[in-house]
N, C-alpha and C. Protein backbone atom coordinates (compact mmCIF):
# COMPACT_ATOMS: atom_id res chain seq x y z
N MET A 1 49.79 -49.86 -63.03
CA MET A 1 48.95 -50.39 -61.97
C MET A 1 49.45 -51.77 -61.54
N SER A 2 49.98 -52.55 -62.49
CA SER A 2 50.41 -53.90 -62.13
C SER A 2 51.58 -53.88 -61.14
N LYS A 3 52.47 -52.87 -61.24
CA LYS A 3 53.56 -52.76 -60.27
C LYS A 3 53.03 -52.50 -58.87
N ARG A 4 51.99 -51.71 -58.81
CA ARG A 4 51.41 -51.38 -57.50
C ARG A 4 50.70 -52.61 -56.89
N LEU A 5 50.00 -53.36 -57.73
CA LEU A 5 49.37 -54.59 -57.23
C LEU A 5 50.43 -55.61 -56.81
N THR A 6 51.53 -55.68 -57.57
CA THR A 6 52.62 -56.59 -57.20
C THR A 6 53.21 -56.18 -55.86
N ALA A 7 53.38 -54.90 -55.64
CA ALA A 7 53.91 -54.43 -54.35
C ALA A 7 52.96 -54.80 -53.21
N LEU A 8 51.66 -54.70 -53.45
CA LEU A 8 50.68 -55.08 -52.43
C LEU A 8 50.72 -56.59 -52.18
N ARG A 9 50.83 -57.38 -53.25
CA ARG A 9 50.94 -58.84 -53.10
C ARG A 9 52.21 -59.21 -52.32
N ASP A 10 53.32 -58.55 -52.65
CA ASP A 10 54.58 -58.83 -51.96
C ASP A 10 54.49 -58.48 -50.48
N ALA A 11 53.84 -57.36 -50.19
CA ALA A 11 53.66 -56.97 -48.79
C ALA A 11 52.78 -57.98 -48.06
N ARG A 12 51.75 -58.45 -48.75
CA ARG A 12 50.87 -59.48 -48.14
C ARG A 12 51.66 -60.75 -47.84
N ALA A 13 52.53 -61.14 -48.77
CA ALA A 13 53.36 -62.33 -48.56
C ALA A 13 54.31 -62.13 -47.38
N ALA A 14 54.84 -60.91 -47.23
CA ALA A 14 55.73 -60.62 -46.10
C ALA A 14 54.98 -60.76 -44.78
N ILE A 15 53.73 -60.36 -44.76
CA ILE A 15 52.90 -60.53 -43.56
C ILE A 15 52.74 -62.01 -43.25
N ASP A 16 52.39 -62.76 -44.28
CA ASP A 16 52.11 -64.19 -44.11
C ASP A 16 53.34 -64.99 -43.68
N HIS A 17 54.53 -64.46 -43.98
CA HIS A 17 55.76 -65.20 -43.67
C HIS A 17 56.60 -64.53 -42.59
N ALA A 18 56.06 -63.58 -41.90
CA ALA A 18 56.81 -62.88 -40.85
C ALA A 18 57.21 -63.85 -39.74
N LYS A 19 58.43 -63.70 -39.27
CA LYS A 19 58.98 -64.63 -38.26
C LYS A 19 58.62 -64.24 -36.83
N ASP A 20 58.33 -62.97 -36.60
CA ASP A 20 58.00 -62.53 -35.24
C ASP A 20 57.06 -61.31 -35.31
N LYS A 21 56.66 -60.83 -34.14
CA LYS A 21 55.69 -59.74 -34.09
C LYS A 21 56.22 -58.45 -34.71
N HIS A 22 57.49 -58.15 -34.48
CA HIS A 22 58.05 -56.92 -35.03
C HIS A 22 58.17 -57.01 -36.55
N ALA A 23 58.56 -58.16 -37.05
CA ALA A 23 58.62 -58.36 -38.51
C ALA A 23 57.22 -58.26 -39.11
N ALA A 24 56.24 -58.81 -38.42
CA ALA A 24 54.85 -58.73 -38.89
C ALA A 24 54.38 -57.28 -38.87
N ALA A 25 54.72 -56.54 -37.83
CA ALA A 25 54.32 -55.13 -37.75
C ALA A 25 54.94 -54.34 -38.90
N ARG A 26 56.23 -54.58 -39.17
CA ARG A 26 56.89 -53.88 -40.29
C ARG A 26 56.24 -54.28 -41.62
N ALA A 27 55.86 -55.54 -41.76
CA ALA A 27 55.20 -55.99 -42.99
C ALA A 27 53.83 -55.34 -43.15
N TRP A 28 53.08 -55.19 -42.05
CA TRP A 28 51.78 -54.52 -42.12
C TRP A 28 51.96 -53.06 -42.51
N LEU A 29 53.02 -52.43 -42.01
CA LEU A 29 53.28 -51.05 -42.38
C LEU A 29 53.60 -50.95 -43.88
N ARG A 30 54.40 -51.89 -44.35
CA ARG A 30 54.70 -51.95 -45.79
C ARG A 30 53.42 -52.16 -46.59
N PHE A 31 52.54 -53.02 -46.10
CA PHE A 31 51.26 -53.28 -46.76
C PHE A 31 50.43 -51.99 -46.81
N GLN A 32 50.40 -51.27 -45.69
CA GLN A 32 49.62 -50.02 -45.64
C GLN A 32 50.14 -49.03 -46.68
N HIS A 33 51.45 -48.88 -46.76
CA HIS A 33 52.03 -47.95 -47.72
C HIS A 33 51.75 -48.39 -49.16
N ALA A 34 51.84 -49.69 -49.41
CA ALA A 34 51.55 -50.20 -50.76
C ALA A 34 50.08 -49.99 -51.10
N ALA A 35 49.19 -50.20 -50.14
CA ALA A 35 47.76 -49.99 -50.37
C ALA A 35 47.47 -48.51 -50.64
N ASP A 36 48.08 -47.64 -49.86
CA ASP A 36 47.89 -46.19 -50.07
C ASP A 36 48.40 -45.77 -51.45
N ASP A 37 49.54 -46.32 -51.85
CA ASP A 37 50.11 -46.01 -53.16
C ASP A 37 49.18 -46.49 -54.28
N LEU A 38 48.65 -47.68 -54.13
CA LEU A 38 47.71 -48.23 -55.11
C LEU A 38 46.46 -47.36 -55.18
N LEU A 39 45.94 -46.98 -54.05
CA LEU A 39 44.73 -46.16 -54.02
C LEU A 39 44.93 -44.84 -54.74
N ARG A 40 46.11 -44.22 -54.57
CA ARG A 40 46.39 -42.95 -55.25
C ARG A 40 46.39 -43.11 -56.77
N ALA A 41 46.60 -44.32 -57.26
CA ALA A 41 46.64 -44.55 -58.71
C ALA A 41 45.24 -44.83 -59.28
N LEU A 42 44.26 -45.07 -58.42
CA LEU A 42 42.89 -45.30 -58.90
C LEU A 42 42.27 -44.00 -59.37
N PRO A 43 41.26 -44.07 -60.22
CA PRO A 43 40.62 -42.84 -60.70
C PRO A 43 40.13 -41.98 -59.53
N GLU A 44 40.34 -40.67 -59.68
CA GLU A 44 39.96 -39.74 -58.61
C GLU A 44 38.59 -39.11 -58.83
N THR A 45 38.21 -38.94 -60.07
CA THR A 45 36.93 -38.28 -60.36
C THR A 45 35.88 -39.36 -60.56
N LEU A 46 35.12 -39.60 -59.52
CA LEU A 46 34.09 -40.63 -59.56
C LEU A 46 32.73 -39.99 -59.34
N SER A 47 31.71 -40.78 -59.52
CA SER A 47 30.34 -40.30 -59.36
C SER A 47 29.58 -41.25 -58.46
N ASN A 48 28.95 -40.71 -57.43
CA ASN A 48 28.16 -41.56 -56.55
C ASN A 48 27.08 -42.30 -57.32
N ALA A 49 26.46 -41.62 -58.28
CA ALA A 49 25.39 -42.26 -59.07
C ALA A 49 25.91 -43.49 -59.82
N ARG A 50 27.15 -43.41 -60.26
CA ARG A 50 27.73 -44.51 -61.03
C ARG A 50 28.40 -45.55 -60.13
N CYS A 51 28.89 -45.14 -58.99
CA CYS A 51 29.74 -46.03 -58.19
C CYS A 51 29.07 -46.70 -57.00
N ILE A 52 28.01 -46.16 -56.49
CA ILE A 52 27.38 -46.76 -55.31
C ILE A 52 26.41 -47.86 -55.72
N ASP A 53 26.56 -49.02 -55.08
CA ASP A 53 25.62 -50.13 -55.29
C ASP A 53 25.43 -50.80 -53.94
N SER A 54 24.36 -50.45 -53.28
CA SER A 54 24.11 -50.97 -51.93
C SER A 54 23.79 -52.46 -51.92
N ASN A 55 23.58 -53.05 -53.08
CA ASN A 55 23.32 -54.49 -53.16
C ASN A 55 24.60 -55.32 -53.17
N ARG A 56 25.74 -54.67 -53.35
CA ARG A 56 27.02 -55.38 -53.35
C ARG A 56 27.64 -55.32 -51.95
N ALA A 57 28.31 -56.35 -51.56
CA ALA A 57 28.92 -56.41 -50.23
C ALA A 57 29.90 -55.27 -49.99
N ASP A 58 30.65 -54.88 -51.02
CA ASP A 58 31.61 -53.79 -50.87
C ASP A 58 31.00 -52.43 -51.13
N GLY A 59 29.73 -52.39 -51.55
CA GLY A 59 29.03 -51.14 -51.78
C GLY A 59 29.38 -50.42 -53.06
N VAL A 60 30.23 -51.05 -53.90
CA VAL A 60 30.71 -50.40 -55.12
C VAL A 60 30.18 -51.11 -56.34
N SER A 61 29.65 -50.33 -57.26
CA SER A 61 29.08 -50.85 -58.49
C SER A 61 30.14 -51.40 -59.44
N ASP A 62 29.76 -52.38 -60.22
CA ASP A 62 30.64 -52.91 -61.26
C ASP A 62 30.97 -51.85 -62.31
N ARG A 63 30.19 -50.78 -62.38
CA ARG A 63 30.39 -49.72 -63.39
C ARG A 63 31.38 -48.65 -62.92
N CYS A 64 31.82 -48.73 -61.69
CA CYS A 64 32.71 -47.70 -61.15
C CYS A 64 34.13 -47.87 -61.73
N PRO A 65 34.71 -46.80 -62.27
CA PRO A 65 36.07 -46.90 -62.81
C PRO A 65 37.07 -47.39 -61.75
N GLY A 66 37.90 -48.36 -62.13
CA GLY A 66 38.91 -48.88 -61.22
C GLY A 66 38.44 -49.95 -60.27
N VAL A 67 37.19 -50.38 -60.42
CA VAL A 67 36.61 -51.32 -59.44
C VAL A 67 37.33 -52.67 -59.44
N ALA A 68 37.84 -53.13 -60.55
CA ALA A 68 38.53 -54.43 -60.56
C ALA A 68 39.78 -54.39 -59.68
N VAL A 69 40.55 -53.32 -59.78
CA VAL A 69 41.75 -53.18 -58.95
C VAL A 69 41.36 -52.99 -57.49
N PHE A 70 40.34 -52.19 -57.25
CA PHE A 70 39.79 -51.98 -55.90
C PHE A 70 39.46 -53.33 -55.26
N ARG A 71 38.78 -54.17 -56.00
CA ARG A 71 38.37 -55.47 -55.44
C ARG A 71 39.54 -56.42 -55.25
N GLU A 72 40.51 -56.37 -56.16
CA GLU A 72 41.70 -57.22 -55.99
C GLU A 72 42.46 -56.80 -54.73
N ALA A 73 42.58 -55.51 -54.51
CA ALA A 73 43.26 -55.02 -53.30
C ALA A 73 42.50 -55.47 -52.05
N ARG A 74 41.21 -55.41 -52.09
CA ARG A 74 40.40 -55.86 -50.94
C ARG A 74 40.58 -57.36 -50.72
N ARG A 75 40.66 -58.12 -51.82
CA ARG A 75 40.88 -59.57 -51.70
C ARG A 75 42.21 -59.86 -51.01
N LEU A 76 43.20 -59.01 -51.23
CA LEU A 76 44.51 -59.17 -50.60
C LEU A 76 44.53 -58.70 -49.15
N GLY A 77 43.47 -58.03 -48.73
CA GLY A 77 43.39 -57.59 -47.34
C GLY A 77 43.32 -56.10 -47.12
N ALA A 78 43.43 -55.31 -48.19
CA ALA A 78 43.27 -53.86 -48.03
C ALA A 78 41.82 -53.57 -47.64
N ASP A 79 41.64 -52.68 -46.72
CA ASP A 79 40.28 -52.37 -46.28
C ASP A 79 39.77 -51.07 -46.91
N PHE A 80 39.98 -50.96 -48.20
CA PHE A 80 39.46 -49.82 -48.95
C PHE A 80 37.95 -49.78 -48.83
N GLY A 81 37.43 -48.60 -49.01
CA GLY A 81 35.98 -48.42 -49.05
C GLY A 81 35.65 -47.40 -50.12
N TYR A 82 34.42 -47.00 -50.10
CA TYR A 82 33.99 -45.92 -50.99
C TYR A 82 33.41 -44.83 -50.11
N CYS A 83 33.90 -43.62 -50.27
CA CYS A 83 33.49 -42.49 -49.44
C CYS A 83 32.46 -41.65 -50.20
N GLU A 84 31.22 -41.70 -49.77
CA GLU A 84 30.16 -40.96 -50.46
C GLU A 84 30.38 -39.46 -50.39
N SER A 85 30.82 -38.93 -49.25
CA SER A 85 30.96 -37.49 -49.13
C SER A 85 32.05 -36.94 -50.04
N ASP A 86 33.05 -37.75 -50.36
CA ASP A 86 34.12 -37.32 -51.27
C ASP A 86 33.92 -37.85 -52.68
N ALA A 87 32.94 -38.73 -52.89
CA ALA A 87 32.74 -39.41 -54.18
C ALA A 87 34.08 -39.95 -54.68
N ALA A 88 34.70 -40.79 -53.83
CA ALA A 88 36.03 -41.32 -54.14
C ALA A 88 36.26 -42.61 -53.37
N TYR A 89 37.21 -43.39 -53.89
CA TYR A 89 37.65 -44.55 -53.11
C TYR A 89 38.31 -44.02 -51.84
N ALA A 90 38.12 -44.71 -50.76
CA ALA A 90 38.66 -44.26 -49.47
C ALA A 90 39.71 -45.24 -48.97
N PRO A 91 40.80 -44.70 -48.43
CA PRO A 91 41.83 -45.58 -47.88
C PRO A 91 41.34 -46.25 -46.62
N GLY A 92 41.95 -47.36 -46.32
CA GLY A 92 41.68 -48.03 -45.07
C GLY A 92 42.84 -47.80 -44.12
N ASP A 93 42.76 -48.40 -42.95
CA ASP A 93 43.85 -48.25 -41.99
C ASP A 93 44.25 -49.58 -41.35
N ILE A 94 43.94 -50.69 -42.03
CA ILE A 94 44.24 -52.01 -41.47
C ILE A 94 45.72 -52.19 -41.15
N GLY A 95 46.59 -51.68 -42.01
CA GLY A 95 48.03 -51.80 -41.76
C GLY A 95 48.46 -51.05 -40.50
N TRP A 96 47.89 -49.85 -40.34
CA TRP A 96 48.18 -49.07 -39.14
C TRP A 96 47.64 -49.78 -37.90
N GLU A 97 46.42 -50.29 -37.99
CA GLU A 97 45.81 -50.99 -36.85
C GLU A 97 46.64 -52.20 -36.43
N LYS A 98 47.03 -52.99 -37.41
CA LYS A 98 47.81 -54.20 -37.11
C LYS A 98 49.17 -53.83 -36.54
N TYR A 99 49.78 -52.76 -37.08
CA TYR A 99 51.06 -52.31 -36.55
C TYR A 99 50.93 -52.00 -35.06
N LEU A 100 49.91 -51.22 -34.70
CA LEU A 100 49.68 -50.87 -33.29
C LEU A 100 49.43 -52.10 -32.43
N GLU A 101 48.68 -53.02 -32.96
CA GLU A 101 48.37 -54.26 -32.22
C GLU A 101 49.65 -55.06 -31.94
N LEU A 102 50.52 -55.13 -32.94
CA LEU A 102 51.72 -55.95 -32.84
C LEU A 102 52.91 -55.26 -32.17
N TRP A 103 52.96 -53.92 -32.31
CA TRP A 103 54.13 -53.18 -31.82
C TRP A 103 53.69 -51.81 -31.33
N PRO A 104 52.95 -51.75 -30.24
CA PRO A 104 52.35 -50.49 -29.79
C PRO A 104 53.36 -49.39 -29.43
N ALA A 105 54.59 -49.77 -29.16
CA ALA A 105 55.62 -48.77 -28.85
C ALA A 105 56.69 -48.75 -29.94
N GLY A 106 56.36 -49.25 -31.12
CA GLY A 106 57.31 -49.31 -32.21
C GLY A 106 57.68 -47.93 -32.73
N PRO A 107 58.70 -47.86 -33.58
CA PRO A 107 59.18 -46.56 -34.08
C PRO A 107 58.16 -45.80 -34.93
N ASP A 108 57.14 -46.47 -35.43
CA ASP A 108 56.11 -45.82 -36.23
C ASP A 108 54.76 -45.79 -35.52
N ALA A 109 54.77 -46.03 -34.23
CA ALA A 109 53.51 -46.09 -33.47
C ALA A 109 52.77 -44.77 -33.48
N ASP A 110 53.50 -43.65 -33.47
CA ASP A 110 52.79 -42.36 -33.48
C ASP A 110 52.02 -42.17 -34.77
N ASP A 111 52.64 -42.51 -35.91
CA ASP A 111 51.90 -42.42 -37.17
C ASP A 111 50.71 -43.35 -37.17
N ALA A 112 50.94 -44.57 -36.72
CA ALA A 112 49.85 -45.55 -36.70
C ALA A 112 48.70 -45.06 -35.83
N TRP A 113 49.02 -44.58 -34.64
CA TRP A 113 47.97 -44.10 -33.73
C TRP A 113 47.22 -42.91 -34.34
N TRP A 114 47.97 -42.01 -34.96
CA TRP A 114 47.38 -40.83 -35.59
C TRP A 114 46.39 -41.24 -36.68
N TYR A 115 46.82 -42.13 -37.57
CA TYR A 115 45.96 -42.51 -38.69
C TYR A 115 44.79 -43.39 -38.29
N VAL A 116 44.93 -44.12 -37.21
CA VAL A 116 43.82 -44.95 -36.72
C VAL A 116 42.82 -44.11 -35.92
N HIS A 117 43.33 -43.28 -35.02
CA HIS A 117 42.44 -42.60 -34.07
C HIS A 117 42.10 -41.16 -34.41
N VAL A 118 42.99 -40.46 -35.09
CA VAL A 118 42.79 -39.02 -35.29
C VAL A 118 42.33 -38.68 -36.70
N ALA A 119 42.99 -39.19 -37.70
CA ALA A 119 42.72 -38.80 -39.09
C ALA A 119 41.82 -39.82 -39.76
N PRO A 120 40.52 -39.57 -39.79
CA PRO A 120 39.61 -40.55 -40.40
C PRO A 120 39.86 -40.67 -41.90
N PRO A 121 39.73 -41.88 -42.45
CA PRO A 121 39.99 -42.07 -43.87
C PRO A 121 38.91 -41.45 -44.77
N CYS A 122 37.76 -41.17 -44.23
CA CYS A 122 36.65 -40.64 -45.03
C CYS A 122 35.83 -39.70 -44.15
N CYS A 123 35.41 -38.61 -44.70
CA CYS A 123 34.66 -37.66 -43.88
C CYS A 123 33.24 -38.15 -43.56
N ASP A 124 32.84 -39.28 -44.12
CA ASP A 124 31.59 -39.89 -43.67
C ASP A 124 31.74 -40.29 -42.20
N GLU A 125 33.00 -40.43 -41.77
CA GLU A 125 33.32 -40.87 -40.41
C GLU A 125 34.09 -39.81 -39.66
N CYS A 126 33.90 -38.55 -39.99
CA CYS A 126 34.74 -37.48 -39.44
C CYS A 126 34.76 -37.45 -37.92
N GLY A 127 35.95 -37.37 -37.42
CA GLY A 127 36.35 -37.13 -36.07
C GLY A 127 35.38 -37.19 -34.90
N PRO A 128 35.83 -36.66 -33.80
CA PRO A 128 35.07 -36.69 -32.55
C PRO A 128 33.77 -35.90 -32.66
N GLU A 129 32.78 -36.32 -31.88
CA GLU A 129 31.46 -35.69 -31.94
C GLU A 129 31.39 -34.37 -31.20
N THR A 130 32.14 -34.24 -30.12
CA THR A 130 32.07 -33.02 -29.32
C THR A 130 33.47 -32.42 -29.15
N ASP A 131 33.52 -31.16 -28.77
CA ASP A 131 34.81 -30.52 -28.49
C ASP A 131 35.52 -31.25 -27.35
N ALA A 132 34.76 -31.68 -26.36
CA ALA A 132 35.37 -32.41 -25.24
C ALA A 132 36.01 -33.71 -25.73
N ASP A 133 35.33 -34.40 -26.65
CA ASP A 133 35.89 -35.63 -27.21
C ASP A 133 37.18 -35.31 -27.98
N ALA A 134 37.16 -34.22 -28.74
CA ALA A 134 38.34 -33.83 -29.52
C ALA A 134 39.49 -33.47 -28.60
N ARG A 135 39.21 -32.71 -27.55
CA ARG A 135 40.27 -32.36 -26.60
C ARG A 135 40.88 -33.62 -25.98
N ALA A 136 40.04 -34.55 -25.63
CA ALA A 136 40.53 -35.81 -25.04
C ALA A 136 41.38 -36.58 -26.05
N LEU A 137 40.93 -36.63 -27.28
CA LEU A 137 41.65 -37.36 -28.33
C LEU A 137 43.04 -36.78 -28.57
N TYR A 138 43.10 -35.46 -28.81
CA TYR A 138 44.39 -34.82 -29.06
C TYR A 138 45.27 -34.84 -27.81
N GLY A 139 44.67 -34.66 -26.66
CA GLY A 139 45.44 -34.72 -25.41
C GLY A 139 46.04 -36.10 -25.20
N ASP A 140 45.27 -37.12 -25.47
CA ASP A 140 45.76 -38.50 -25.34
C ASP A 140 46.91 -38.74 -26.31
N PHE A 141 46.75 -38.25 -27.54
CA PHE A 141 47.82 -38.42 -28.53
C PHE A 141 49.10 -37.76 -28.03
N LEU A 142 48.99 -36.50 -27.58
CA LEU A 142 50.18 -35.77 -27.13
C LEU A 142 50.82 -36.41 -25.91
N ALA A 143 50.01 -36.96 -25.02
CA ALA A 143 50.55 -37.64 -23.84
C ALA A 143 51.33 -38.90 -24.25
N ARG A 144 50.82 -39.60 -25.23
CA ARG A 144 51.48 -40.83 -25.69
C ARG A 144 52.72 -40.54 -26.52
N PHE A 145 52.64 -39.50 -27.38
CA PHE A 145 53.69 -39.25 -28.37
C PHE A 145 54.09 -37.77 -28.36
N PRO A 146 54.72 -37.31 -27.29
CA PRO A 146 55.04 -35.88 -27.17
C PRO A 146 56.05 -35.38 -28.21
N LYS A 147 56.80 -36.27 -28.84
CA LYS A 147 57.80 -35.84 -29.83
C LYS A 147 57.41 -36.22 -31.26
N SER A 148 56.16 -36.53 -31.47
CA SER A 148 55.69 -36.97 -32.78
C SER A 148 55.78 -35.85 -33.83
N ARG A 149 55.90 -36.25 -35.06
CA ARG A 149 55.85 -35.27 -36.15
C ARG A 149 54.45 -34.68 -36.31
N HIS A 150 53.45 -35.30 -35.69
CA HIS A 150 52.09 -34.78 -35.73
C HIS A 150 51.79 -33.84 -34.55
N ARG A 151 52.79 -33.61 -33.72
CA ARG A 151 52.62 -32.81 -32.51
C ARG A 151 52.05 -31.43 -32.80
N ASP A 152 52.64 -30.71 -33.75
CA ASP A 152 52.19 -29.35 -34.04
C ASP A 152 50.74 -29.33 -34.53
N GLU A 153 50.40 -30.30 -35.34
CA GLU A 153 49.02 -30.38 -35.83
C GLU A 153 48.05 -30.64 -34.68
N ALA A 154 48.44 -31.51 -33.77
CA ALA A 154 47.59 -31.80 -32.60
C ALA A 154 47.45 -30.55 -31.72
N LEU A 155 48.55 -29.83 -31.52
CA LEU A 155 48.49 -28.61 -30.72
C LEU A 155 47.60 -27.55 -31.38
N ARG A 156 47.73 -27.40 -32.69
CA ARG A 156 46.86 -26.45 -33.42
C ARG A 156 45.40 -26.82 -33.25
N ALA A 157 45.12 -28.10 -33.36
CA ALA A 157 43.73 -28.55 -33.21
C ALA A 157 43.22 -28.25 -31.80
N LEU A 158 44.05 -28.48 -30.81
CA LEU A 158 43.65 -28.18 -29.43
C LEU A 158 43.40 -26.69 -29.24
N ARG A 159 44.30 -25.86 -29.77
CA ARG A 159 44.11 -24.41 -29.64
C ARG A 159 42.83 -23.94 -30.32
N SER A 160 42.48 -24.57 -31.42
CA SER A 160 41.27 -24.15 -32.14
C SER A 160 40.00 -24.51 -31.37
N LEU A 161 40.12 -25.37 -30.39
CA LEU A 161 38.96 -25.80 -29.61
C LEU A 161 38.72 -24.93 -28.38
N LYS A 162 39.62 -24.07 -28.06
CA LYS A 162 39.50 -23.24 -26.83
C LYS A 162 38.43 -22.19 -26.98
């Protein structure tokens, strides 16, 4: 776990010392990947009864396994949460958001757009409310990124809405 926290700290330092917008965008992407890697190392089998504490700002009880690492990652800027529907720690998308903000046409913009707008980090926040909203979302994605690696998935989703 300490290697993963070190990677997150190093990525945070790269953000703080970035010389330009593109370097900052790449650093945020590195931060996102480090945060996702750290999250995968946290306990997967959790219990809402043990982990939810609505009196805490982060909503997570001190009794929840892995909470110390969860909180350290949040202190460094990871926007982890707790997903009640999955009874699990939930990834954030701050790195993807910042990447898009800093480099909207960058080489990883399609991934960033996909993870920010299409693939919700927790099913408590699942996707578009209506089929029309979903069609607009996937259509917008395909218009922006016609050669994306997510293209086939977006097309399948659109076909399923017909």
